[in-house]
């Protein structure tokens, strides 16, 4: 009990003795676990390589400092592909995620026993697989190219957008929904008049946020053959053309910078 | 017109909100439903349009049974029952016009409503109603740009455009200042009289209720403990409804009974919020 009375004097403490003891115990176990894990990792590490790493990093950096600027025009087209993969993939993801979110939110799902778990399963499985792995699978199934990249991005985005959106749907204010129901509106009309206007800003915000993430993810999809600038990146690394790698990095940096700026502006406009 | 028989509602938490309530509302009758918080006022009116599912009992509107109706016929029934809410319950991001027209959703199909293609007659009626409730300038404003009084007027227009046979009104003034409260109550009562509409008004403010209605129902712990005219609502009866308190100034004194209801002109003229009057300012200075 946080309040104790000793000799008529009331004394307040944040926690009682037992709670305090439990907290100390948690800290003790946590610290011990950390030390054990650290010693295990240390034993597995080849420290010679680690001590060598600053020299290696310096060596690599020195090969990258003189960028091959004329390479830039060769990556413009792949860069455009990358942006398109991200944008079309996001669009496709949003279109699929919206109905799934409505099926998953417990206040809009047609059946809590059957359809809701199914929608949640789709969301979880989409979220649990990274878009690079989706791309790897899709390249195997449908061959290399931009289309595989677009679908990989879309498949990963469905879970992300679906999850955030169904949480937003579950948090809408119930009063307007009740009012629309009271007018004799059908279920679909209640969705489109009572709930959709309430979640619209969230839909736009999440989509732009995901697009921003997808631009970054699309830059690596080429590593597994799913189109975009990643193909050039891999080729340059394989050829040890580090001055080209620098140009690619700078191009990616600039693109991400611009996409970040755009998404910040859009989100700002929505609030 | 509206008949409620042995209406009982027990929530899944075990709380008995309504305990065998019998009630009859005749055509054009405006009723105030008073009682302490948790007496079951909201539950009662929500049972009428089945936003809350009654546990037991039956409800009829003009000889048609509401209880037991299923999806489509329930929706058709809801078209005939207008509802006005305490926090206005407007869709904030939609315009005033869209909010008013949403009262017609029960009459048109999904795709027409989705593309906002409402029948010409509905739109004309919406304009007329907005003019009647005094906010015709606000048609294109978004609902979240309006003041409390203006929002409640939108709520009233949305309920009326349904062409309802009865209005269910849940604490229409609880979120409004005293002056706006009186204007809104006057507006509701006038509109009901104009079209012979019956109404059940849940209301906390007993004095306000007594100013405007012809019949008061007192609810306590889910039971009707008073049903009569506001004139007979004396201190003893208020105590029966709410429990012991000092009721001087609330209960009607004998000599007060003859006083007329305020006329429309007294209350309704300043439909839109007026700038501060000299009188008001003087009072602030004086105090």
Coordinates of C-alpha atoms in Angstrom, one line a residue:
Chain A
X1 CA 0.0 0.0 0.0
X2 CA 1.6 3.3 -1.0
X3 CA 0.1 5.1 2.0
X4 CA 1.4 3.9 5.4
X5 CA 0.6 5.3 8.8
X6 CA 3.5 5.3 11.3
X7 CA 2.8 6.9 14.7
X8 CA -0.1 9.0 13.4
X9 CA 2.1 10.3 10.5
X10 CA 0.8 9.5 7.1
X11 CA 3.5 8.7 4.6
X12 CA 3.1 8.3 0.8
X13 CA 5.4 6.4 -1.5
X14 CA 5.1 5.8 -5.2
X15 CA 5.3 2.1 -4.8
X16 CA 4.9 -0.3 -1.9
X17 CA 7.8 -2.6 -0.8
X18 CA 6.7 -5.6 -2.9
X19 CA 6.3 -3.7 -6.1
X20 CA 9.7 -2.0 -5.6
X21 CA 11.3 -5.4 -5.1
X22 CA 9.7 -6.8 -8.2
X23 CA 11.0 -3.9 -10.3
X24 CA 14.5 -4.5 -8.9
X25 CA 14.2 -8.1 -9.8
X26 CA 13.2 -7.3 -13.4
X27 CA 16.2 -5.0 -13.8
X28 CA 18.5 -7.7 -12.3
X29 CA 17.3 -10.4 -14.7
X30 CA 17.4 -8.0 -17.6
X31 CA 21.0 -7.0 -17.0
X32 CA 22.1 -10.6 -16.5
X33 CA 20.5 -11.6 -19.7
X34 CA 22.1 -8.7 -21.6
X35 CA 25.6 -9.7 -20.3
X36 CA 25.1 -13.3 -21.2
X37 CA 23.9 -12.4 -24.7
X38 CA 26.9 -10.0 -25.1
X39 CA 29.4 -12.6 -24.2
X40 CA 27.8 -15.1 -26.6
X41 CA 27.9 -12.6 -29.5
X42 CA 31.5 -11.7 -28.6
X43 CA 32.5 -15.3 -28.8
X44 CA 31.0 -15.6 -32.3
X45 CA 32.6 -12.5 -33.7
X46 CA 35.9 -12.6 -35.5
X47 CA 37.3 -9.5 -33.8
X48 CA 40.3 -9.2 -36.2
X49 CA 37.9 -8.2 -38.9
X50 CA 36.1 -5.8 -36.7
X51 CA 39.3 -4.0 -35.6
X52 CA 40.2 -3.8 -39.3
X53 CA 36.9 -2.2 -40.3
X54 CA 37.9 1.5 -40.0
X55 CA 40.7 0.9 -42.4
X56 CA 38.4 -1.0 -44.8
X57 CA 35.8 1.7 -44.6
X58 CA 38.4 4.4 -45.3
X59 CA 39.6 2.4 -48.3
X60 CA 36.1 2.0 -49.7
X61 CA 35.3 5.6 -49.1
X62 CA 38.4 6.8 -50.9
X63 CA 37.4 4.8 -54.0
X64 CA 33.9 6.5 -53.8
X65 CA 34.9 10.1 -53.5
X66 CA 35.4 10.9 -57.1
X67 CA 31.9 10.2 -58.5
X68 CA 31.5 9.5 -62.2
X69 CA 29.0 12.2 -63.0
X70 CA 28.5 11.2 -66.6
X71 CA 27.0 8.0 -65.3
X72 CA 24.1 10.0 -64.0
X73 CA 22.2 10.1 -67.3
X74 CA 22.4 6.3 -67.6
X75 CA 20.5 5.9 -64.3
X76 CA 17.8 8.5 -65.0
X77 CA 15.6 6.0 -66.7
X78 CA 16.0 3.3 -64.0
X79 CA 15.3 6.0 -61.4
X80 CA 12.0 6.9 -63.2
X81 CA 11.2 3.2 -63.1
X82 CA 11.8 3.1 -59.4
X83 CA 9.5 6.0 -58.7
X84 CA 6.8 4.4 -60.9
X85 CA 7.2 1.0 -59.1
X86 CA 6.7 2.8 -55.8
X87 CA 3.8 4.9 -56.9
X88 CA 1.8 2.3 -58.9
X89 CA 2.6 -0.3 -56.2
X90 CA 1.3 2.0 -53.5
X91 CA -1.8 2.8 -55.5
X92 CA -2.6 -0.8 -56.1
X93 CA -2.0 -1.5 -52.4
X94 CA -4.3 1.3 -51.3
X95 CA -7.1 0.1 -53.6
X96 CA -6.9 -3.5 -52.2
X97 CA -6.3 -2.4 -48.6
X98 CA -9.3 -0.2 -48.2
X99 CA -12.0 -2.9 -48.6
X100 CA -9.9 -5.3 -46.5
X101 CA -9.6 -2.7 -43.7
X102 CA -13.4 -2.4 -43.7
X103 CA -13.8 -6.1 -43.5
X104 CA -11.3 -6.3 -40.6
X105 CA -12.5 -3.4 -38.5
X106 CA -14.8 -4.9 -35.9
X107 CA -17.4 -2.1 -36.2
X108 CA -17.8 -2.5 -40.0
X109 CA -17.1 -6.2 -40.7
X110 CA -20.0 -8.2 -42.0
X111 CA -19.0 -11.2 -39.8
X112 CA -16.8 -11.1 -36.7
X113 CA -16.6 -14.9 -36.6
X114 CA -15.6 -15.6 -40.2
X115 CA -14.7 -12.6 -42.4
X116 CA -12.8 -10.6 -39.8
X117 CA -10.2 -13.3 -38.9
X118 CA -9.8 -13.9 -42.7
X119 CA -9.1 -10.2 -43.4
X120 CA -6.8 -10.0 -40.4
X121 CA -4.9 -13.0 -41.7
X122 CA -4.4 -11.3 -45.1
X123 CA -3.1 -8.2 -43.3
X124 CA -0.8 -10.1 -41.0
X125 CA 0.7 -12.3 -43.8
X126 CA 1.2 -9.3 -46.0
X127 CA 3.0 -7.5 -43.2
X128 CA 5.1 -10.4 -42.1
X129 CA 6.9 -10.7 -45.5
X130 CA 9.3 -8.0 -46.5
X131 CA 8.8 -6.5 -50.0
X132 CA 12.3 -7.7 -51.1
X133 CA 11.2 -11.3 -50.3
X134 CA 7.9 -10.8 -52.1
X135 CA 9.9 -9.5 -55.1
X136 CA 12.2 -12.6 -54.9
X137 CA 9.1 -14.9 -55.1
X138 CA 7.4 -12.9 -57.8
X139 CA 10.5 -12.8 -60.0
X140 CA 10.6 -16.6 -59.7
X141 CA 6.9 -16.8 -60.6
X142 CA 6.5 -14.2 -63.3
X143 CA 10.0 -13.4 -64.4
X144 CA 12.2 -10.4 -63.8
X145 CA 10.9 -6.9 -64.6
X146 CA 9.0 -3.8 -63.3
X147 CA 5.7 -5.6 -63.0
X148 CA 7.1 -8.0 -60.3
X149 CA 8.4 -5.0 -58.5
X150 CA 5.0 -3.2 -58.6
X151 CA 3.2 -6.2 -57.3
X152 CA 5.8 -6.9 -54.6
X153 CA 5.4 -3.3 -53.3
X154 CA 1.6 -3.6 -53.4
X155 CA 1.6 -6.9 -51.5
X156 CA 3.7 -5.4 -48.7
X157 CA 1.6 -2.2 -48.6
X158 CA -1.7 -4.0 -48.2
X159 CA -0.8 -5.1 -44.7
X160 CA 0.7 -1.8 -43.7
X161 CA -2.2 0.3 -45.0
X162 CA -4.8 -2.2 -44.0
X163 CA -3.7 -2.4 -40.4
X164 CA -3.4 1.4 -39.8
X165 CA -6.7 2.0 -41.6
X166 CA -8.7 -0.6 -39.8
X167 CA -7.5 0.8 -36.5
X168 CA -8.6 4.2 -37.6
X169 CA -12.0 2.8 -38.6
X170 CA -12.5 1.3 -35.2
X171 CA -11.8 4.7 -33.6
X172 CA -14.3 6.8 -35.5
X173 CA -16.8 8.7 -33.5
X174 CA -19.9 6.6 -33.2
X175 CA -22.4 9.5 -32.9
X176 CA -22.6 10.5 -36.6
X177 CA -22.7 6.8 -37.4
X178 CA -25.7 6.4 -35.1
X179 CA -27.4 9.4 -36.6
X180 CA -27.0 8.1 -40.2
X181 CA -28.3 4.7 -39.1
X182 CA -31.3 6.5 -37.5
X183 CA -32.3 8.0 -40.9
X184 CA -33.0 4.6 -42.3
X185 CA -29.8 4.4 -44.4
X186 CA -28.5 1.0 -45.6
X187 CA -25.2 -0.5 -44.3
X188 CA -23.3 0.8 -47.4
X189 CA -24.8 4.3 -47.0
X190 CA -23.7 4.3 -43.3
X191 CA -20.2 3.4 -44.5
X192 CA -20.1 6.1 -47.2
X193 CA -21.7 8.9 -45.2
X194 CA -21.0 8.1 -41.5
X195 CA -17.6 6.5 -41.6
X196 CA -15.8 7.2 -44.8
X197 CA -15.6 11.0 -44.3
X198 CA -14.2 10.5 -40.9
X199 CA -11.3 8.2 -42.1
X200 CA -10.6 10.0 -45.3
X201 CA -7.8 12.2 -43.9
X202 CA -6.3 9.1 -42.4
X203 CA -6.5 7.2 -45.7
X204 CA -4.6 10.0 -47.5
X205 CA -2.1 10.4 -44.7
X206 CA -1.3 6.6 -44.5
X207 CA -1.0 6.3 -48.3
X208 CA 1.4 9.2 -48.7
X209 CA 3.4 7.8 -45.8
X210 CA 3.6 4.4 -47.3
X211 CA 4.5 5.9 -50.7
X212 CA 7.4 7.6 -49.0
X213 CA 8.6 4.2 -47.6
X214 CA 8.0 2.4 -50.9
X215 CA 10.3 4.8 -52.8
X216 CA 13.1 3.7 -50.5
X217 CA 12.1 0.0 -50.7
X218 CA 11.8 0.2 -54.5
X219 CA 15.4 1.2 -54.8
X220 CA 16.6 -2.2 -53.6
X221 CA 14.1 -4.4 -55.5
X222 CA 16.5 -4.4 -58.5
X223 CA 18.9 -6.5 -56.4
X224 CA 16.6 -9.5 -57.0
X225 CA 15.7 -8.5 -60.6
X226 CA 12.4 -6.7 -59.9
X227 CA 13.3 -3.6 -61.9
X228 CA 14.3 -0.1 -60.9
X229 CA 17.7 1.4 -60.0
X230 CA 18.7 -1.6 -57.8
X231 CA 19.8 -3.4 -61.0
X232 CA 22.3 -0.6 -61.8
X233 CA 23.4 -0.6 -58.1
X234 CA 24.1 -4.4 -58.1
X235 CA 25.9 -4.2 -61.5
X236 CA 28.1 -1.4 -60.3
X237 CA 29.0 -3.1 -57.1
X238 CA 29.8 -6.4 -58.9
X239 CA 32.1 -4.5 -61.3
X240 CA 33.7 -2.7 -58.3
X241 CA 32.8 0.6 -60.0
X242 CA 32.6 2.5 -56.7
X243 CA 32.5 5.9 -58.4
X244 CA 29.2 4.8 -60.1
X245 CA 27.9 3.5 -56.8
X246 CA 28.4 7.0 -55.3
X247 CA 26.3 8.5 -58.1
X248 CA 23.5 6.0 -57.5
X249 CA 23.6 6.7 -53.8
X250 CA 23.3 10.4 -54.4
X251 CA 20.5 10.0 -56.8
X252 CA 18.6 7.8 -54.3
X253 CA 19.3 10.3 -51.6
X254 CA 17.9 13.1 -53.7
X255 CA 14.8 11.1 -54.6
X256 CA 14.0 10.2 -51.0
X257 CA 14.6 13.8 -50.0
X258 CA 12.1 15.0 -52.5
X259 CA 9.5 12.3 -51.7
X260 CA 9.9 13.0 -48.0
X261 CA 9.2 16.7 -48.7
X262 CA 6.2 15.9 -50.8
X263 CA 4.7 13.6 -48.3
X264 CA 5.3 16.1 -45.5
X265 CA 3.5 18.7 -47.5
X266 CA 0.6 16.5 -48.3
X267 CA 0.2 15.4 -44.7
X268 CA 0.4 19.0 -43.5
X269 CA -2.3 20.0 -45.9
X270 CA -4.6 17.3 -44.5
X271 CA -4.5 18.2 -40.9
Chain B
X1 CA -50.0 7.1 -32.4
X2 CA -46.9 5.9 -30.7
X3 CA -47.6 3.1 -28.3
X4 CA -45.1 1.5 -26.0
X5 CA -46.1 -1.6 -24.1
X6 CA -44.1 -3.1 -21.2
X7 CA -40.9 -2.0 -22.7
X8 CA -37.9 -3.5 -20.8
X9 CA -34.2 -3.2 -21.5
X10 CA -31.5 -5.1 -19.7
X11 CA -28.0 -4.4 -21.0
X12 CA -25.5 -7.3 -21.3
X13 CA -23.8 -5.8 -18.2
X14 CA -26.9 -6.7 -16.2
X15 CA -28.1 -3.1 -15.7
X16 CA -31.8 -2.8 -16.0
X17 CA -32.3 0.4 -17.9
X18 CA -36.0 0.2 -18.5
X19 CA -38.5 -1.7 -16.4
X20 CA -41.8 -2.4 -18.0
X21 CA -42.5 1.1 -19.4
X22 CA -46.0 1.8 -20.8
X23 CA -46.4 5.0 -22.8
X24 CA -48.8 6.4 -25.3
X25 CA -48.1 9.5 -27.5
X26 CA -50.9 11.0 -29.4
X27 CA -50.6 12.9 -32.7
X28 CA -48.9 16.2 -32.4
X29 CA -48.1 15.8 -28.8
X30 CA -44.7 17.2 -27.5
X31 CA -43.5 15.3 -24.5
X32 CA -40.6 16.0 -22.2
X33 CA -38.9 13.0 -20.7
X34 CA -37.1 14.0 -17.5
X35 CA -35.2 12.1 -14.9
X36 CA -31.8 11.8 -13.4
X37 CA -28.8 10.6 -15.3
X38 CA -29.0 6.8 -15.8
X39 CA -32.8 6.8 -15.5
X40 CA -33.1 5.2 -18.9
X41 CA -34.2 8.3 -20.9
X42 CA -31.7 7.8 -23.8
X43 CA -32.4 4.0 -23.8
X44 CA -36.1 4.6 -24.1
X45 CA -36.0 6.8 -27.2
X46 CA -33.2 4.6 -28.7
X47 CA -35.5 1.6 -28.3
X48 CA -38.2 3.4 -30.4
X49 CA -36.0 3.4 -33.5
X50 CA -34.1 0.3 -32.4
X51 CA -30.7 1.8 -32.2
X52 CA -30.9 -0.1 -28.9
X53 CA -32.6 -3.5 -29.1
X54 CA -35.3 -3.9 -26.4
X55 CA -35.1 -7.0 -24.3
X56 CA -38.9 -7.3 -23.9
X57 CA -42.0 -5.4 -24.8
X58 CA -43.6 -4.0 -27.9
X59 CA -43.7 -0.6 -29.7
X60 CA -46.1 0.5 -32.4
X61 CA -46.1 3.5 -34.7
X62 CA -49.5 4.1 -36.2
X63 CA -50.6 0.5 -35.7
X64 CA -47.4 -0.9 -37.3
X65 CA -45.2 -2.8 -34.9
X66 CA -41.6 -1.6 -34.7
X67 CA -40.3 -4.3 -32.5
X68 CA -39.5 -7.4 -34.5
X69 CA -39.0 -5.6 -37.8
X70 CA -36.0 -7.0 -39.8
X71 CA -33.3 -5.2 -41.8
X72 CA -35.2 -3.7 -44.8
X73 CA -38.5 -3.0 -43.1
X74 CA -36.7 -1.7 -40.1
X75 CA -34.8 0.8 -42.3
X76 CA -38.1 1.8 -43.9
X77 CA -39.6 2.3 -40.4
X78 CA -36.6 4.4 -39.4
X79 CA -37.3 6.8 -42.3
X80 CA -40.5 7.6 -40.5
X81 CA -38.8 8.5 -37.2
X82 CA -36.6 11.6 -37.0
X83 CA -33.9 11.8 -34.4
X84 CA -32.0 14.8 -33.0
X85 CA -28.9 14.4 -30.8
X86 CA -27.2 16.1 -27.9
X87 CA -23.8 16.5 -29.6
X88 CA -25.6 17.2 -32.9
X89 CA -24.0 14.0 -34.4
X90 CA -23.2 15.8 -37.7
X91 CA -20.6 14.3 -40.0
X92 CA -18.0 17.0 -39.4
X93 CA -16.2 16.8 -42.7
X94 CA -19.3 17.0 -44.9
X95 CA -21.0 20.2 -45.8
X96 CA -24.2 21.5 -44.2
X97 CA -26.1 20.5 -47.4
X98 CA -24.7 17.0 -47.4
X99 CA -25.6 16.6 -43.7
X100 CA -29.2 17.7 -44.3
X101 CA -29.6 15.5 -47.4
X102 CA -28.3 12.5 -45.4
X103 CA -31.8 12.6 -43.9
X104 CA -33.0 11.3 -47.3
X105 CA -30.6 8.3 -47.4
X106 CA -33.4 5.9 -46.5
X107 CA -35.3 6.9 -49.6
X108 CA -32.6 6.6 -52.3
X109 CA -30.2 3.9 -53.5
X110 CA -26.6 3.6 -52.6
X111 CA -25.0 4.8 -55.9
X112 CA -27.3 7.8 -56.2
X113 CA -26.3 8.8 -52.6
X114 CA -22.6 8.0 -53.3
X115 CA -22.5 10.4 -56.2
X116 CA -24.7 12.9 -54.3
X117 CA -27.4 12.8 -57.0
X118 CA -30.3 13.5 -54.8
X119 CA -33.7 14.2 -56.4
X120 CA -34.5 17.8 -57.2
X121 CA -37.4 17.9 -54.8
X122 CA -35.1 16.8 -51.9
X123 CA -32.7 19.5 -52.6
X124 CA -35.5 22.1 -52.8
X125 CA -36.9 20.8 -49.5
X126 CA -33.4 21.1 -48.0
X127 CA -33.1 24.7 -49.0
X128 CA -36.5 25.4 -47.6
X129 CA -35.7 23.8 -44.3
X130 CA -32.3 25.5 -44.0
X131 CA -34.2 28.8 -44.5
X132 CA -36.8 27.8 -41.9
X133 CA -34.2 27.0 -39.3
X134 CA -32.4 30.1 -40.1
X135 CA -29.0 29.0 -41.6
X136 CA -29.6 29.3 -45.3
X137 CA -26.3 31.2 -45.6
X138 CA -24.3 28.2 -44.4
X139 CA -25.3 25.7 -47.1
X140 CA -21.7 25.3 -48.4
X141 CA -19.9 25.5 -45.1
X142 CA -18.5 22.4 -43.6
X143 CA -20.3 21.2 -40.4
X144 CA -17.2 21.7 -38.3
X145 CA -17.1 25.4 -39.1
X146 CA -20.5 26.0 -37.4
X147 CA -21.3 27.1 -33.8
X148 CA -23.2 24.8 -31.5
X149 CA -26.6 26.4 -32.1
X150 CA -26.0 26.4 -35.9
X151 CA -25.0 22.7 -35.8
X152 CA -28.2 21.8 -33.9
X153 CA -30.2 23.6 -36.5
X154 CA -28.6 21.4 -39.1
X155 CA -29.4 18.4 -37.0
X156 CA -33.1 19.6 -36.8
X157 CA -33.2 20.1 -40.6
X158 CA -31.7 16.6 -41.1
X159 CA -34.4 15.0 -39.0
X160 CA -37.2 17.0 -40.6
X161 CA -36.2 16.3 -44.2
X162 CA -37.0 12.6 -43.5
X163 CA -40.7 13.7 -43.4
X164 CA -41.0 11.9 -40.0
X165 CA -44.2 11.1 -38.2
X166 CA -42.5 11.5 -34.8
X167 CA -39.3 13.1 -33.6
X168 CA -37.0 11.6 -31.0
X169 CA -34.9 14.3 -29.4
X170 CA -32.0 13.4 -27.1
X171 CA -30.9 16.2 -24.9
X172 CA -31.1 18.9 -27.6
X173 CA -29.8 21.7 -25.4
X174 CA -27.3 20.0 -23.1
X175 CA -24.3 21.4 -25.1
X176 CA -25.7 24.8 -25.7
X177 CA -25.8 28.1 -23.7
X178 CA -29.0 29.2 -22.0
X179 CA -30.1 31.6 -24.7
X180 CA -29.4 29.3 -27.6
X181 CA -31.1 26.5 -25.6
X182 CA -34.3 28.5 -25.5
X183 CA -34.1 29.4 -29.2
X184 CA -33.6 25.7 -30.1
X185 CA -36.4 24.5 -27.9
X186 CA -38.7 27.1 -29.3
X187 CA -37.8 26.2 -32.8
X188 CA -38.4 22.5 -32.2
X189 CA -41.8 23.1 -30.5
X190 CA -42.8 25.5 -33.3
X191 CA -41.8 23.1 -36.0
X192 CA -43.8 20.3 -34.3
X193 CA -46.9 22.5 -34.1
X194 CA -46.6 23.6 -37.8
X195 CA -46.7 20.1 -39.1
X196 CA -48.6 18.3 -36.3
X197 CA -45.5 16.3 -35.4
X198 CA -45.3 14.4 -32.2
X199 CA -42.0 14.5 -30.3
X200 CA -40.3 13.0 -27.3
X201 CA -37.7 15.3 -25.8
X202 CA -35.2 13.9 -23.3
X203 CA -34.1 16.9 -21.3
X204 CA -32.1 17.6 -18.1
X205 CA -33.3 21.2 -17.7
X206 CA -36.7 20.8 -15.9
X207 CA -37.5 24.5 -16.1
X208 CA -36.8 24.6 -19.8
X209 CA -38.9 21.6 -20.3
X210 CA -41.8 23.1 -18.4
X211 CA -41.7 26.3 -20.5
X212 CA -42.3 24.5 -23.7
X213 CA -44.1 21.2 -23.4
X214 CA -47.7 20.1 -22.7
X215 CA -46.8 16.8 -21.0
X216 CA -44.0 15.7 -18.9
X217 CA -43.0 12.1 -18.2
X218 CA -40.7 11.5 -15.2
X219 CA -38.5 8.5 -15.3
X220 CA -36.6 7.0 -12.3
X221 CA -34.6 3.8 -12.5
X222 CA -36.3 2.7 -15.6
X223 CA -39.9 3.3 -14.4
X224 CA -42.4 6.0 -15.1
X225 CA -43.0 7.8 -11.9
X226 CA -44.7 10.9 -13.3
X227 CA -47.0 11.5 -16.2
X228 CA -48.9 14.7 -16.4
X229 CA -48.9 18.4 -17.2
X230 CA -45.9 20.6 -16.3
X231 CA -48.2 22.6 -14.1
X232 CA -48.6 19.9 -11.6
X233 CA -44.9 19.2 -11.3
X234 CA -44.4 20.5 -7.8
X235 CA -41.5 20.0 -5.4
X236 CA -42.9 16.7 -4.0
X237 CA -43.2 15.2 -7.5
X238 CA -39.7 16.4 -8.5
X239 CA -38.4 14.8 -5.3
X240 CA -40.1 11.6 -6.4
X241 CA -38.3 11.7 -9.7
X242 CA -34.9 13.0 -8.8
X243 CA -34.6 12.5 -5.0
X244 CA -34.4 15.0 -2.2
X245 CA -33.2 18.5 -3.1
X246 CA -34.2 22.1 -2.7
X247 CA -36.7 22.6 -5.5
X248 CA -37.6 26.3 -4.9
X249 CA -37.4 28.2 -8.1
X250 CA -37.8 25.0 -10.2
X251 CA -41.2 23.7 -9.2
X252 CA -44.2 25.8 -10.3
X253 CA -45.6 28.0 -7.6
X254 CA -49.4 28.3 -7.5
X255 CA -49.5 31.9 -8.9
X256 CA -47.1 30.9 -11.7
X257 CA -49.5 28.5 -13.2
X258 CA -51.4 31.0 -15.2
X259 CA -48.3 32.4 -16.9
X260 CA -48.3 31.9 -20.6
X261 CA -45.7 30.2 -22.5
X262 CA -43.3 32.6 -24.1
X263 CA -44.4 33.6 -27.6
X264 CA -42.3 32.8 -30.6
X265 CA -41.5 36.4 -31.2
X266 CA -39.8 36.7 -27.8
X267 CA -37.4 33.9 -28.3
X268 CA -37.0 33.2 -31.9
X269 CA -36.2 36.6 -33.4
X270 CA -32.5 36.4 -32.9
X271 CA -32.1 33.2 -35.0
X272 CA -28.5 33.7 -35.6
X273 CA -26.2 34.7 -32.8
X274 CA -26.5 38.4 -32.3
X275 CA -23.5 40.5 -31.4
X276 CA -23.3 41.3 -27.8
X277 CA -26.1 43.6 -26.8
X278 CA -25.6 46.8 -24.8
X279 CA -27.6 45.3 -22.0
X280 CA -25.3 42.3 -21.7
X281 CA -22.2 44.5 -21.6
X282 CA -23.7 46.7 -19.0
X283 CA -24.4 43.7 -16.8
X284 CA -20.8 42.6 -17.1
X285 CA -19.5 46.1 -16.2
X286 CA -21.9 46.3 -13.3
X287 CA -20.9 43.0 -11.8

